[in-house]
Coordinates of C-alpha atoms and ligand atoms in Angstrom, one line a residue:
M1 CA 72.0 17.0 83.1
K2 CA 71.1 20.4 84.7
V3 CA 68.5 22.5 82.9
I4 CA 68.1 26.2 83.4
I5 CA 64.8 27.9 82.6
P6 CA 64.9 31.7 83.0
V7 CA 61.4 33.0 83.9
A8 CA 62.2 36.3 85.6
G9 CA 61.3 38.7 82.8
F10 CA 58.3 41.1 83.1
G11 CA 56.7 39.9 79.8
T12 CA 55.8 43.5 78.9
R13 CA 54.7 42.6 75.4
L14 CA 51.9 40.5 77.0
R15 CA 50.5 43.2 79.3
P16 CA 48.0 43.6 80.8
H17 CA 48.0 39.8 81.3
T18 CA 51.5 39.8 82.8
L19 CA 50.7 42.5 85.3
T20 CA 48.9 40.0 87.5
N21 CA 50.2 36.7 86.2
P22 CA 53.8 35.7 85.2
K23 CA 54.0 35.1 81.5
V24 CA 54.9 31.4 81.8
L25 CA 51.6 30.8 83.6
L26 CA 49.5 32.2 80.8
N27 CA 47.3 29.4 79.4
V28 CA 47.8 28.0 75.9
G29 CA 45.9 25.0 74.7
G30 CA 44.5 24.3 78.2
K31 CA 47.7 24.4 80.2
P32 CA 50.1 27.1 81.4
M33 CA 52.9 27.4 78.8
I34 CA 55.6 26.2 81.4
F35 CA 53.6 23.0 81.8
Y36 CA 54.6 21.7 78.3
I37 CA 58.3 22.4 78.8
I38 CA 58.5 20.7 82.2
D39 CA 56.3 17.8 81.2
Q40 CA 58.6 17.0 78.2
L41 CA 61.8 17.3 80.4
I42 CA 60.4 14.9 83.0
K43 CA 59.0 12.4 80.4
D44 CA 62.2 12.4 78.4
K45 CA 64.2 11.8 81.7
I46 CA 67.0 14.1 80.6
A47 CA 67.0 16.5 83.6
T48 CA 68.6 15.5 86.9
S49 CA 68.0 19.1 88.1
I50 CA 65.7 21.8 86.8
I51 CA 66.6 25.3 87.9
L52 CA 64.1 28.1 87.5
I53 CA 65.4 31.7 87.5
T54 CA 62.5 33.6 89.0
G55 CA 61.8 37.3 89.6
F56 CA 58.5 39.3 89.3
L57 CA 55.6 37.1 90.5
G58 CA 58.1 34.2 91.0
D59 CA 56.1 32.8 94.0
K60 CA 53.2 32.0 91.7
I61 CA 55.4 30.0 89.4
K62 CA 56.9 28.1 92.4
D63 CA 53.4 27.4 93.8
Y64 CA 52.2 26.1 90.4
L65 CA 55.1 23.9 89.7
D66 CA 55.4 22.4 93.2
S67 CA 51.8 21.5 93.3
T68 CA 51.6 20.1 89.7
F69 CA 54.8 18.0 89.3
D70 CA 56.3 15.4 91.5
F71 CA 59.8 16.8 91.0
K72 CA 62.2 18.7 93.2
F73 CA 62.8 22.0 91.4
D74 CA 65.6 24.5 92.3
Y75 CA 64.6 28.1 92.4
V76 CA 67.0 31.0 92.2
V77 CA 65.9 34.6 92.4
Q78 CA 67.2 37.1 89.9
D79 CA 66.7 40.3 91.9
E80 CA 66.7 42.6 88.9
A81 CA 65.9 41.6 85.3
K82 CA 69.2 42.6 83.8
G83 CA 69.0 40.3 80.8
L84 CA 69.1 36.7 79.8
G85 CA 72.9 36.4 80.3
H86 CA 72.6 37.7 83.8
A87 CA 69.6 35.4 84.5
V88 CA 71.6 32.3 83.5
L89 CA 74.6 33.4 85.6
C90 CA 72.3 33.4 88.6
A91 CA 72.2 29.6 88.4
K92 CA 75.9 29.2 89.0
P93 CA 75.7 28.4 92.7
V94 CA 73.6 25.3 91.9
F95 CA 76.4 23.9 89.7
K96 CA 78.6 22.3 92.3
N97 CA 80.5 20.3 89.7
R98 CA 81.4 23.2 87.5
N99 CA 82.1 21.0 84.5
D100 CA 78.5 19.8 84.2
E101 CA 76.8 20.0 80.9
V102 CA 73.8 22.3 80.8
L103 CA 70.6 22.9 78.8
I104 CA 69.1 26.3 78.7
I105 CA 65.4 26.7 77.6
L106 CA 63.6 30.0 77.5
G107 CA 60.4 29.8 79.6
D108 CA 58.2 31.5 77.1
T109 CA 59.1 29.3 74.1
L110 CA 57.7 25.8 73.4
F111 CA 59.6 23.4 71.2
D112 CA 58.3 20.4 69.3
V113 CA 61.7 18.8 69.2
D114 CA 63.5 15.6 70.0
L115 CA 65.7 16.9 72.8
K116 CA 67.6 13.6 73.2
R117 CA 68.6 13.7 69.6
M118 CA 69.6 17.4 69.8
I119 CA 72.1 16.7 72.6
S120 CA 73.6 13.6 71.2
S121 CA 76.1 15.0 68.8
G122 CA 79.0 15.3 71.2
D123 CA 79.4 19.0 70.7
S124 CA 77.6 22.0 72.2
V125 CA 74.5 22.7 70.2
I126 CA 72.4 25.8 69.6
G127 CA 68.8 25.4 68.4
V128 CA 68.1 27.4 65.2
K129 CA 65.3 27.9 62.7
K130 CA 65.6 29.2 59.2
V131 CA 63.5 32.4 59.0
D132 CA 62.5 34.7 56.1
D133 CA 63.5 37.9 57.9
P134 CA 66.6 37.3 60.0
R135 CA 67.0 41.0 60.9
R136 CA 64.5 40.6 63.8
F137 CA 66.5 37.8 65.4
G138 CA 69.9 36.8 66.7
V139 CA 71.5 34.6 64.0
V140 CA 74.5 32.3 63.7
E141 CA 77.1 32.2 61.0
K142 CA 78.8 28.9 60.3
D143 CA 82.1 27.8 58.8
G144 CA 82.4 25.2 55.9
S145 CA 82.3 22.3 58.3
G146 CA 79.1 23.3 60.0
Y147 CA 80.5 24.8 63.2
I148 CA 79.3 28.2 64.4
K149 CA 81.9 30.9 63.8
R150 CA 79.9 33.9 64.9
F151 CA 76.8 35.0 66.6
V152 CA 75.1 38.2 65.3
E153 CA 72.5 39.9 67.4
K154 CA 69.7 41.3 65.2
P155 CA 71.6 42.2 62.0
S156 CA 70.6 45.8 61.3
S157 CA 68.4 46.7 58.4
S158 CA 71.2 48.4 56.5
K159 CA 73.3 45.2 56.6
V160 CA 72.8 42.0 54.7
S161 CA 72.3 39.3 57.4
P162 CA 75.2 36.8 57.4
S163 CA 72.7 33.9 57.6
N164 CA 69.0 33.2 58.0
E165 CA 69.4 30.8 60.8
A166 CA 67.7 32.4 63.8
I167 CA 68.6 31.5 67.4
V168 CA 65.4 30.1 68.9
G169 CA 66.1 29.9 72.6
L170 CA 67.4 26.3 73.1
Y171 CA 71.0 26.0 74.1
Y172 CA 73.0 22.9 75.0
L173 CA 76.4 23.6 76.3
K174 CA 78.9 20.8 77.2
N175 CA 80.8 22.8 79.8
S176 CA 79.0 25.0 82.2
A177 CA 82.2 26.3 83.7
K178 CA 83.2 27.9 80.4
L179 CA 79.7 29.3 80.1
F180 CA 79.8 30.9 83.6
R181 CA 83.3 32.2 82.9
S182 CA 82.1 33.9 79.7
L183 CA 79.0 35.3 81.5
E184 CA 81.3 36.7 84.2
H185 CA 83.5 38.2 81.5
I186 CA 80.6 40.1 79.9
M187 CA 79.4 41.3 83.3
K188 CA 82.9 42.4 84.4
N189 CA 83.4 44.3 81.1
N190 CA 79.9 45.7 81.1
I191 CA 79.1 44.3 77.7
T192 CA 75.4 45.0 77.2
V193 CA 72.9 45.4 74.4
K194 CA 70.1 47.9 75.2
G195 CA 71.2 47.8 78.8
E196 CA 70.9 44.0 79.2
F197 CA 73.5 41.3 79.5
Q198 CA 72.9 39.0 76.6
L199 CA 73.5 35.3 76.5
T200 CA 74.7 35.5 72.9
D201 CA 77.6 37.8 73.9
A202 CA 78.8 35.1 76.4
L203 CA 78.4 32.5 73.6
E204 CA 80.5 34.6 71.3
N205 CA 83.1 34.8 74.1
M206 CA 83.1 31.0 74.4
L207 CA 83.7 30.7 70.6
S208 CA 86.8 33.0 71.0
E209 CA 88.0 30.4 73.6
N210 CA 87.7 27.7 71.0
E211 CA 84.4 26.1 72.2
K212 CA 83.0 24.0 69.4
M213 CA 79.3 24.7 68.7
K214 CA 77.0 23.2 66.2
T215 CA 73.4 24.1 65.2
Y216 CA 70.3 21.9 65.4
D217 CA 67.2 22.6 63.3
V218 CA 64.2 23.2 65.4
H219 CA 61.1 22.9 63.2
G220 CA 58.5 23.2 65.9
W221 CA 59.4 26.6 67.5
L222 CA 56.4 28.0 69.3
D223 CA 57.0 31.5 70.6
C224 CA 54.6 32.6 73.3
G225 CA 56.0 36.1 73.9
K226 CA 53.5 38.3 72.1
P227 CA 49.7 38.1 71.8
E228 CA 49.8 37.0 68.2
T229 CA 52.4 34.3 68.7
L230 CA 50.6 33.1 71.9
L231 CA 47.5 32.6 69.8
E232 CA 49.5 30.9 67.0
T233 CA 50.9 28.5 69.6
N234 CA 47.4 27.9 70.9
R235 CA 46.3 26.9 67.4
Y236 CA 49.3 24.6 67.0
I237 CA 48.7 22.8 70.3
L238 CA 45.0 22.4 69.7
K239 CA 45.5 21.1 66.2
K240 CA 48.2 18.7 67.2
R241 CA 46.2 17.3 70.1
N242 CA 43.0 17.3 68.1
K243 CA 40.9 15.9 71.0
K244 CA 37.2 15.8 70.2
I245 CA 34.8 17.2 72.8
T246 CA 31.9 14.8 73.2
K247 CA 30.0 16.8 75.7
E248 CA 27.0 18.7 74.3
Y249 CA 26.0 22.2 75.2
P250 CA 22.5 23.5 74.8
N251 CA 21.8 24.9 71.4
S252 CA 25.5 25.3 70.7
K253 CA 28.0 24.1 68.2
I254 CA 31.6 23.2 68.8
I255 CA 34.0 23.5 65.9
H256 CA 37.1 21.5 66.5
P257 CA 39.9 21.8 67.5
V258 CA 39.1 23.4 70.9
F259 CA 39.9 22.9 74.5
I260 CA 37.0 23.3 77.0
G261 CA 37.8 23.1 80.7
K262 CA 35.8 21.9 83.7
N263 CA 32.4 23.3 84.5
A264 CA 32.1 25.4 81.4
D265 CA 28.6 26.7 81.1
I266 CA 27.9 27.3 77.4
S267 CA 24.6 27.9 75.7
D268 CA 23.3 29.3 72.4
S269 CA 26.9 29.7 71.1
I270 CA 29.5 28.7 68.5
I271 CA 32.9 27.8 70.0
G272 CA 35.9 27.3 67.8
P273 CA 37.9 26.5 65.9
Y274 CA 41.2 27.1 67.7
T275 CA 39.7 28.2 71.0
T276 CA 40.7 27.5 74.5
V277 CA 38.0 27.9 77.2
N278 CA 39.4 27.3 80.7
D279 CA 37.5 26.1 83.8
N280 CA 34.3 27.7 85.0
C281 CA 33.7 30.0 81.9
I282 CA 30.2 31.1 81.2
I283 CA 29.4 31.7 77.5
R284 CA 26.0 32.8 76.3
N285 CA 24.7 33.7 72.9
S286 CA 28.2 34.3 71.5
I287 CA 30.6 33.2 68.7
I288 CA 34.2 32.7 69.8
K289 CA 37.1 31.6 67.6
D290 CA 40.9 31.7 67.6
S291 CA 41.0 32.9 71.2
I292 CA 42.1 32.0 74.7
L293 CA 39.8 32.5 77.6
E294 CA 41.4 32.1 81.0
K295 CA 39.4 30.7 84.0
D296 CA 36.1 32.2 85.2
V297 CA 35.5 34.3 82.2
S298 CA 32.0 35.4 81.4
I299 CA 30.9 36.3 77.9
E300 CA 27.5 37.3 76.6
N301 CA 26.2 38.5 73.2
C302 CA 29.6 38.8 71.6
I303 CA 31.5 37.8 68.5
I304 CA 35.1 37.3 69.5
E305 CA 38.1 36.5 67.4
D306 CA 41.9 36.5 67.9
S307 CA 41.5 37.5 71.5
I308 CA 43.0 36.7 74.9
I309 CA 40.7 37.3 77.8
G310 CA 42.1 37.3 81.4
E311 CA 40.9 35.3 84.4
G312 CA 37.6 36.5 85.8
A313 CA 36.9 39.1 83.1
V314 CA 33.4 39.8 82.0
V315 CA 32.6 40.8 78.4
K316 CA 29.0 41.6 77.8
R317 CA 27.2 43.5 75.0
D318 CA 23.7 44.7 74.9
I319 CA 21.3 43.2 72.3
H320 CA 20.4 46.1 70.1
K321 CA 16.7 46.7 69.4
I322 CA 16.6 48.6 66.1
N323 CA 13.7 50.1 64.3
I324 CA 15.4 51.4 61.2
G325 CA 14.0 52.8 57.9
N326 CA 14.7 51.9 54.3
N327 CA 18.1 52.7 52.9
S328 CA 19.6 53.5 56.3
E329 CA 23.0 52.3 57.5
Y330 CA 23.6 51.2 61.1
K331 CA 27.0 49.9 62.2
S332 CA 28.0 49.0 65.7
Ligands
UTP401 P1 62.2 37.9 76.9 O1 62.9 39.1 76.8 O2 61.6 37.3 75.7 O3 61.0 38.0 78.0 O4 63.1 36.8 77.6 P2 60.5 39.2 78.9 O5 61.6 40.1 79.2 O6 59.8 38.5 80.0 O7 59.4 39.8 77.9 P3 59.2 41.2 77.3 O8 60.3 41.4 76.3 O9 59.3 42.2 78.4 O10 57.9 41.2 76.6 C1 63.1 35.4 77.3 C2 63.1 34.6 78.6 O11 64.1 35.0 79.5 C3 63.6 35.4 80.7 C4 62.1 35.7 80.5 O12 61.4 35.5 81.7 C5 61.7 34.8 79.4 O13 61.3 33.5 79.9 N1 64.4 36.5 81.3 C6 64.6 37.6 80.5 C7 64.9 36.4 82.6 O14 64.6 35.4 83.3 N2 65.6 37.5 83.1 C8 65.9 38.6 82.3 O15 66.5 39.5 82.8 C9 65.4 38.7 81.0

């Protein structure tokens, strides 16, 4: 089966990190987020072809994947980020047999899900998760027999949402020809939301052409699109892996779960829980928890929490020498 992974977005919600690195190469739990998606696809042996839709900083993604996996990837450039629907349509030339089935996975979302089971129902399947506040998401509305009858993009706050099943970014479609036809339809008719061609509009069009689609509950849905969700995913991965660090660092305490990369130089510090420290970081006299440190970061005299620190960054504070009188207040 062919798998399309769109990775051409700018990742604006993760700036400044995404100004110099594509979002999918940001590290979570010790690996770039795209690693987990590709690793699962290759291990599960469900992809005959993996097509990456690249754009801004796409060469970095290509270099990383080609040097990490023994797999021949297809790369298609989306010259302008015109939305997810447009990105998926860019993959059309790779589909020589237009009736191929297709799996679409968003590059910035990890899934703890049994993909083989998800695609085994015989129908097209859309990954969903029940959420408390569906108004922030695209949702699906189903008929009595469990088939999707409507897609609703971000039900507005004035309306009652028709369902609480949010679309999570995992789409299995039996017939790529129908998908591409529907994408071309929304492009031709200039059907956009906030100026972008949406995949959900094409799916809606497929429903109107009697395509049968079911939902699949995705419990492990790990969004990496915003700083807070990236850190949440970091926690999830570290907790799940729960690998104990046996190496000792001078006068330091490691509170698991953590990931510590190669050549980390740590002293007089407390690291963890839920902290990823990538290769070559230097940490002195600091406390770091719930954070991600990219490679070559240097930290001294700091207490750091819920933070993402980019490659090569230096964060140092002075040690304050204080000579302070009774009943004074000093805050820093
Ligand atoms: P998002 O909208 O979540 O990602 O798209 P973004 O645009 O990169 O991030 P923000 O909103 O600016 O912070 C979900 C996935 O679809 C890809 C993105 O790269 C991401 O993996 N995408 C989105 C494209 O490939 N092309 C597009 O035109 C839009």
